mmCIF file of C-alpha atoms in Angstrom:
data_model
loop_
_atom_site.group_PDB
_atom_site.id
_atom_site.type_symbol
_atom_site.label_atom_id
_atom_site.label_comp_id
_atom_site.label_asym_id
_atom_site.label_seq_id
_atom_site.Cartn_x
_atom_site.Cartn_y
_atom_site.Cartn_z
ATOM 1 C CA UNK A 1 -9.780 -39.192 7.691
ATOM 2 C CA UNK A 2 -12.897 -38.918 5.579
ATOM 3 C CA UNK A 3 -13.470 -41.122 2.566
ATOM 4 C CA UNK A 4 -15.833 -40.683 -0.372
ATOM 5 C CA UNK A 5 -19.046 -42.696 -0.262
ATOM 6 C CA UNK A 6 -20.465 -44.009 -3.513
ATOM 7 C CA UNK A 7 -23.810 -45.577 -4.302
ATOM 8 C CA UNK A 8 -23.712 -49.363 -4.655
ATOM 9 C CA UNK A 9 -24.775 -50.715 -8.072
ATOM 10 C CA UNK A 10 -27.711 -52.581 -6.625
ATOM 11 C CA UNK A 11 -29.060 -49.488 -4.920
ATOM 12 C CA UNK A 12 -28.564 -47.339 -8.015
ATOM 13 C CA UNK A 13 -30.312 -49.713 -10.417
ATOM 14 C CA UNK A 14 -33.366 -49.865 -8.165
ATOM 15 C CA UNK A 15 -33.653 -46.091 -7.961
ATOM 16 C CA UNK A 16 -35.117 -44.950 -11.276
ATOM 17 C CA UNK A 17 -35.638 -41.402 -10.051
ATOM 18 C CA UNK A 18 -31.933 -41.008 -9.368
ATOM 19 C CA UNK A 19 -30.973 -42.083 -12.875
ATOM 20 C CA UNK A 20 -33.584 -39.853 -14.502
ATOM 21 C CA UNK A 21 -32.253 -36.918 -12.487
ATOM 22 C CA UNK A 22 -28.669 -37.794 -13.362
ATOM 23 C CA UNK A 23 -29.501 -38.227 -17.031
ATOM 24 C CA UNK A 24 -31.131 -34.799 -17.162
ATOM 25 C CA UNK A 25 -28.064 -33.251 -15.555
ATOM 26 C CA UNK A 26 -25.833 -34.785 -18.215
ATOM 27 C CA UNK A 27 -28.125 -33.690 -21.046
ATOM 28 C CA UNK A 28 -28.260 -30.101 -19.799
ATOM 29 C CA UNK A 29 -24.482 -30.105 -19.347
ATOM 30 C CA UNK A 30 -24.011 -31.234 -22.947
ATOM 31 C CA UNK A 31 -26.435 -28.608 -24.258
ATOM 32 C CA UNK A 32 -24.615 -25.881 -22.354
ATOM 33 C CA UNK A 33 -21.271 -26.915 -23.848
ATOM 34 C CA UNK A 34 -22.735 -26.940 -27.366
ATOM 35 C CA UNK A 35 -24.321 -23.509 -26.841
ATOM 36 C CA UNK A 36 -21.030 -22.147 -25.533
ATOM 37 C CA UNK A 37 -19.186 -23.380 -28.631
ATOM 38 C CA UNK A 38 -21.916 -21.954 -30.877
ATOM 39 C CA UNK A 39 -21.831 -18.558 -29.152
ATOM 40 C CA UNK A 40 -18.015 -18.536 -29.269
ATOM 41 C CA UNK A 41 -18.004 -18.972 -33.059
ATOM 42 C CA UNK A 42 -20.988 -16.747 -33.796
ATOM 43 C CA UNK A 43 -19.999 -13.686 -31.757
ATOM 44 C CA UNK A 44 -16.581 -12.208 -32.584
ATOM 45 C CA UNK A 45 -14.512 -10.433 -29.955
ATOM 46 C CA UNK A 46 -13.346 -7.135 -31.444
ATOM 47 C CA UNK A 47 -11.657 -5.791 -28.322
ATOM 48 C CA UNK A 48 -9.992 -6.804 -25.077
ATOM 49 C CA UNK A 49 -13.209 -6.488 -23.095
ATOM 50 C CA UNK A 50 -15.157 -8.821 -25.376
ATOM 51 C CA UNK A 51 -12.323 -11.357 -25.469
ATOM 52 C CA UNK A 52 -12.092 -11.315 -21.688
ATOM 53 C CA UNK A 53 -15.824 -11.870 -21.305
ATOM 54 C CA UNK A 54 -15.725 -14.852 -23.656
ATOM 55 C CA UNK A 55 -12.741 -16.426 -21.927
ATOM 56 C CA UNK A 56 -14.278 -15.946 -18.484
ATOM 57 C CA UNK A 57 -17.386 -17.830 -19.589
ATOM 58 C CA UNK A 58 -15.454 -21.043 -20.288
ATOM 59 C CA UNK A 59 -14.537 -22.056 -16.682
ATOM 60 C CA UNK A 60 -18.064 -21.396 -15.450
ATOM 61 C CA UNK A 61 -19.756 -23.523 -18.121
ATOM 62 C CA UNK A 62 -17.090 -26.217 -17.784
ATOM 63 C CA UNK A 63 -17.510 -26.336 -13.999
ATOM 64 C CA UNK A 64 -21.268 -26.753 -14.301
ATOM 65 C CA UNK A 65 -20.805 -29.540 -16.858
ATOM 66 C CA UNK A 66 -18.181 -31.332 -14.766
ATOM 67 C CA UNK A 67 -20.299 -31.223 -11.609
ATOM 68 C CA UNK A 68 -23.323 -32.445 -13.552
ATOM 69 C CA UNK A 69 -21.514 -35.530 -14.859
ATOM 70 C CA UNK A 70 -19.579 -36.068 -11.605
ATOM 71 C CA UNK A 71 -21.829 -34.688 -8.843
ATOM 72 C CA UNK A 72 -20.885 -34.797 -5.175
ATOM 73 C CA UNK A 73 -21.965 -33.578 -1.741
ATOM 74 C CA UNK A 74 -19.157 -31.942 0.187
ATOM 75 C CA UNK A 75 -20.149 -32.361 3.813
ATOM 76 C CA UNK A 76 -21.650 -35.820 3.421
ATOM 77 C CA UNK A 77 -18.616 -37.012 1.412
ATOM 78 C CA UNK A 78 -20.961 -38.501 -1.190
ATOM 79 C CA UNK A 79 -19.859 -38.915 -4.819
ATOM 80 C CA UNK A 80 -21.588 -40.451 -7.811
ATOM 81 C CA UNK A 81 -18.672 -42.506 -9.144
ATOM 82 C CA UNK A 82 -15.742 -44.196 -7.433
ATOM 83 C CA UNK A 83 -12.981 -42.417 -9.322
ATOM 84 C CA UNK A 84 -10.418 -39.740 -8.398
ATOM 85 C CA UNK A 85 -12.040 -37.472 -10.988
ATOM 86 C CA UNK A 86 -15.163 -37.424 -8.818
ATOM 87 C CA UNK A 87 -13.290 -36.598 -5.615
ATOM 88 C CA UNK A 88 -14.531 -33.838 -3.336
ATOM 89 C CA UNK A 89 -11.301 -31.860 -3.721
ATOM 90 C CA UNK A 90 -11.471 -31.887 -7.529
ATOM 91 C CA UNK A 91 -15.128 -30.837 -7.415
ATOM 92 C CA UNK A 92 -14.398 -27.985 -5.007
ATOM 93 C CA UNK A 93 -11.455 -26.769 -7.092
ATOM 94 C CA UNK A 94 -13.507 -26.607 -10.278
ATOM 95 C CA UNK A 95 -16.214 -24.795 -8.312
ATOM 96 C CA UNK A 96 -13.658 -22.295 -7.019
ATOM 97 C CA UNK A 97 -12.354 -21.525 -10.506
ATOM 98 C CA UNK A 98 -15.801 -21.297 -12.095
ATOM 99 C CA UNK A 99 -17.334 -19.105 -9.405
ATOM 100 C CA UNK A 100 -14.386 -16.717 -9.343
ATOM 101 C CA UNK A 101 -14.554 -16.319 -13.128
ATOM 102 C CA UNK A 102 -18.313 -15.795 -13.001
ATOM 103 C CA UNK A 103 -18.124 -13.045 -10.381
ATOM 104 C CA UNK A 104 -15.136 -11.428 -12.100
ATOM 105 C CA UNK A 105 -17.092 -11.448 -15.370
ATOM 106 C CA UNK A 106 -19.954 -9.532 -13.760
ATOM 107 C CA UNK A 107 -17.484 -7.212 -12.033
ATOM 108 C CA UNK A 108 -15.754 -6.543 -15.344
ATOM 109 C CA UNK A 109 -19.057 -5.719 -17.051
ATOM 110 C CA UNK A 110 -19.968 -3.283 -14.273
ATOM 111 C CA UNK A 111 -16.592 -1.532 -14.443
ATOM 112 C CA UNK A 112 -16.692 -1.406 -18.235
ATOM 113 C CA UNK A 113 -20.162 0.131 -18.404
ATOM 114 C CA UNK A 114 -19.306 2.616 -15.677
ATOM 115 C CA UNK A 115 -16.107 3.707 -17.403
ATOM 116 C CA UNK A 116 -17.804 3.974 -20.793
ATOM 117 C CA UNK A 117 -20.576 6.256 -19.521
ATOM 118 C CA UNK A 118 -19.372 8.301 -16.584
ATOM 119 C CA UNK A 119 -16.573 6.793 -14.513
ATOM 120 C CA UNK A 120 -17.539 6.723 -10.833
ATOM 121 C CA UNK A 121 -14.981 5.747 -8.220
ATOM 122 C CA UNK A 122 -17.433 4.088 -5.808
ATOM 123 C CA UNK A 123 -18.807 1.833 -8.553
ATOM 124 C CA UNK A 124 -15.311 0.790 -9.568
ATOM 125 C CA UNK A 125 -14.402 0.053 -5.940
ATOM 126 C CA UNK A 126 -17.578 -1.918 -5.219
ATOM 127 C CA UNK A 127 -17.027 -4.050 -8.317
ATOM 128 C CA UNK A 128 -13.494 -4.920 -7.194
ATOM 129 C CA UNK A 129 -14.631 -5.414 -3.590
ATOM 130 C CA UNK A 130 -17.299 -7.885 -4.691
ATOM 131 C CA UNK A 131 -14.665 -10.016 -6.377
ATOM 132 C CA UNK A 132 -12.487 -9.829 -3.261
ATOM 133 C CA UNK A 133 -15.373 -10.969 -1.069
ATOM 134 C CA UNK A 134 -16.026 -13.885 -3.423
ATOM 135 C CA UNK A 135 -12.356 -14.890 -3.205
ATOM 136 C CA UNK A 136 -12.661 -14.950 0.600
ATOM 137 C CA UNK A 137 -15.841 -17.030 0.247
ATOM 138 C CA UNK A 138 -13.941 -19.610 -1.788
ATOM 139 C CA UNK A 139 -11.312 -19.887 0.940
ATOM 140 C CA UNK A 140 -14.042 -20.343 3.533
ATOM 141 C CA UNK A 141 -15.572 -23.051 1.361
ATOM 142 C CA UNK A 142 -12.284 -24.974 1.272
ATOM 143 C CA UNK A 143 -12.139 -24.816 5.072
ATOM 144 C CA UNK A 144 -15.766 -25.958 5.213
ATOM 145 C CA UNK A 145 -14.943 -28.936 2.988
ATOM 146 C CA UNK A 146 -11.898 -29.854 5.088
ATOM 147 C CA UNK A 147 -13.707 -29.672 8.434
ATOM 148 C CA UNK A 148 -17.297 -30.593 7.385
ATOM 149 C CA UNK A 149 -18.401 -27.843 9.776
ATOM 150 C CA UNK A 150 -21.808 -26.571 8.656
ATOM 151 C CA UNK A 151 -21.258 -23.184 10.289
ATOM 152 C CA UNK A 152 -18.512 -22.514 7.771
ATOM 153 C CA UNK A 153 -20.862 -23.597 5.005
ATOM 154 C CA UNK A 154 -23.313 -20.963 6.254
ATOM 155 C CA UNK A 155 -20.518 -18.382 6.348
ATOM 156 C CA UNK A 156 -19.691 -19.142 2.716
ATOM 157 C CA UNK A 157 -23.302 -18.622 1.678
ATOM 158 C CA UNK A 158 -23.415 -15.288 3.522
ATOM 159 C CA UNK A 159 -20.241 -14.133 1.761
ATOM 160 C CA UNK A 160 -21.613 -15.258 -1.607
ATOM 161 C CA UNK A 161 -24.728 -13.195 -0.980
ATOM 162 C CA UNK A 162 -22.662 -10.198 0.110
ATOM 163 C CA UNK A 163 -20.599 -10.328 -3.078
ATOM 164 C CA UNK A 164 -23.703 -10.179 -5.245
ATOM 165 C CA UNK A 165 -25.278 -7.508 -3.072
ATOM 166 C CA UNK A 166 -22.188 -5.365 -3.649
ATOM 167 C CA UNK A 167 -22.685 -5.872 -7.392
ATOM 168 C CA UNK A 168 -26.420 -5.247 -7.285
ATOM 169 C CA UNK A 169 -26.101 -1.634 -6.141
ATOM 170 C CA UNK A 170 -23.834 -0.570 -9.052
ATOM 171 C CA UNK A 171 -26.033 -2.501 -11.492
ATOM 172 C CA UNK A 172 -29.119 -0.580 -10.372
ATOM 173 C CA UNK A 173 -27.213 2.695 -10.643
ATOM 174 C CA UNK A 174 -25.937 1.872 -14.132
ATOM 175 C CA UNK A 175 -29.381 0.795 -15.278
ATOM 176 C CA UNK A 176 -30.813 4.130 -14.146
ATOM 177 C CA UNK A 177 -27.902 6.015 -15.726
ATOM 178 C CA UNK A 178 -28.421 4.378 -19.121
ATOM 179 C CA UNK A 179 -32.206 4.697 -18.954
ATOM 180 C CA UNK A 180 -32.063 8.378 -17.902
ATOM 181 C CA UNK A 181 -29.083 10.014 -19.601
ATOM 182 C CA UNK A 182 -28.316 13.600 -18.507
ATOM 183 C CA UNK A 183 -29.667 16.498 -20.538
ATOM 184 C CA UNK A 184 -27.204 17.478 -23.275
ATOM 185 C CA UNK A 185 -27.005 20.172 -25.890
ATOM 186 C CA UNK A 186 -28.100 19.436 -29.447
ATOM 187 C CA UNK A 187 -24.515 19.784 -30.717
ATOM 188 C CA UNK A 188 -23.311 16.860 -28.610
ATOM 189 C CA UNK A 189 -26.485 14.793 -28.777
ATOM 190 C CA UNK A 190 -25.435 12.481 -31.616
ATOM 191 C CA UNK A 191 -21.997 11.700 -30.201
ATOM 192 C CA UNK A 192 -23.329 10.981 -26.710
ATOM 193 C CA UNK A 193 -26.060 8.731 -28.065
ATOM 194 C CA UNK A 194 -23.413 6.841 -30.005
ATOM 195 C CA UNK A 195 -21.503 6.172 -26.788
ATOM 196 C CA UNK A 196 -24.550 4.659 -25.097
ATOM 197 C CA UNK A 197 -25.320 2.466 -28.118
ATOM 198 C CA UNK A 198 -21.700 1.342 -28.314
ATOM 199 C CA UNK A 199 -21.648 0.433 -24.622
ATOM 200 C CA UNK A 200 -24.804 -1.652 -24.836
ATOM 201 C CA UNK A 201 -23.698 -3.353 -28.055
ATOM 202 C CA UNK A 202 -20.230 -4.172 -26.718
ATOM 203 C CA UNK A 203 -21.717 -5.513 -23.515
ATOM 204 C CA UNK A 204 -24.056 -7.851 -25.361
ATOM 205 C CA UNK A 205 -21.340 -9.125 -27.689
ATOM 206 C CA UNK A 206 -18.947 -9.667 -24.796
ATOM 207 C CA UNK A 207 -21.432 -11.539 -22.659
#
C-alpha cells in the first residue's frame, strides 16, 4: 500500500522558495474566497439560471482554495502536511466535485444562450456530451490515483481536453450568432434586440 510522504521540518525551513510559493498560494486562495463572497452579495440571482450559476461557482472556488492550502501530488504520494485533511483521496474528491461543477457551469451557459436565441439540437447535445466526457475523465482520474499509472493520467488529460473541445465549437457558433443576428423586419426589430440584450445581461449576472 502507498503512504503519503510529507516534507520534514528541517528540509522545509531550509527551502525559502517553497515557503514563498506556498504563501502565495494561500494568499491567492484567500483573495478568491473574498471575491466570491463579494460577487455573491453584489449580484442578485433573479431566476433559476442565475442561481444555478452562482451555486456552481462555490465548489470550484472552494476546491482551488483547499488544494492551495493543502497541496498534494497524486502519483508521487506527496502531501504538504501530515494530516488526513491533506490526504490524496480527499484532494482528488474535492477536485472531482469542483471540476464537474465548473464544466457543468459552462455547459449550462451554452445551453441557456442557445435556448434563448435559437434553440439548436446539436448545441444542446454537445453541451451535455461535454459534461458526460468530463464525468468519465473524473473516473479515470480516480483509477489513475489508485494505480499511480501515468498512462491513465495521460488518458484523463485527453478526456479533459475533449470535453472543452466539445464546448468550444458551440461557443464559437453562439458568438457568431450573437454578433451576426439574422435580418429581421422593422416591426420585430425592437423585441428581438431585447432578447439578445436580456441573454447577455442574464449571462453576465449568472456568471
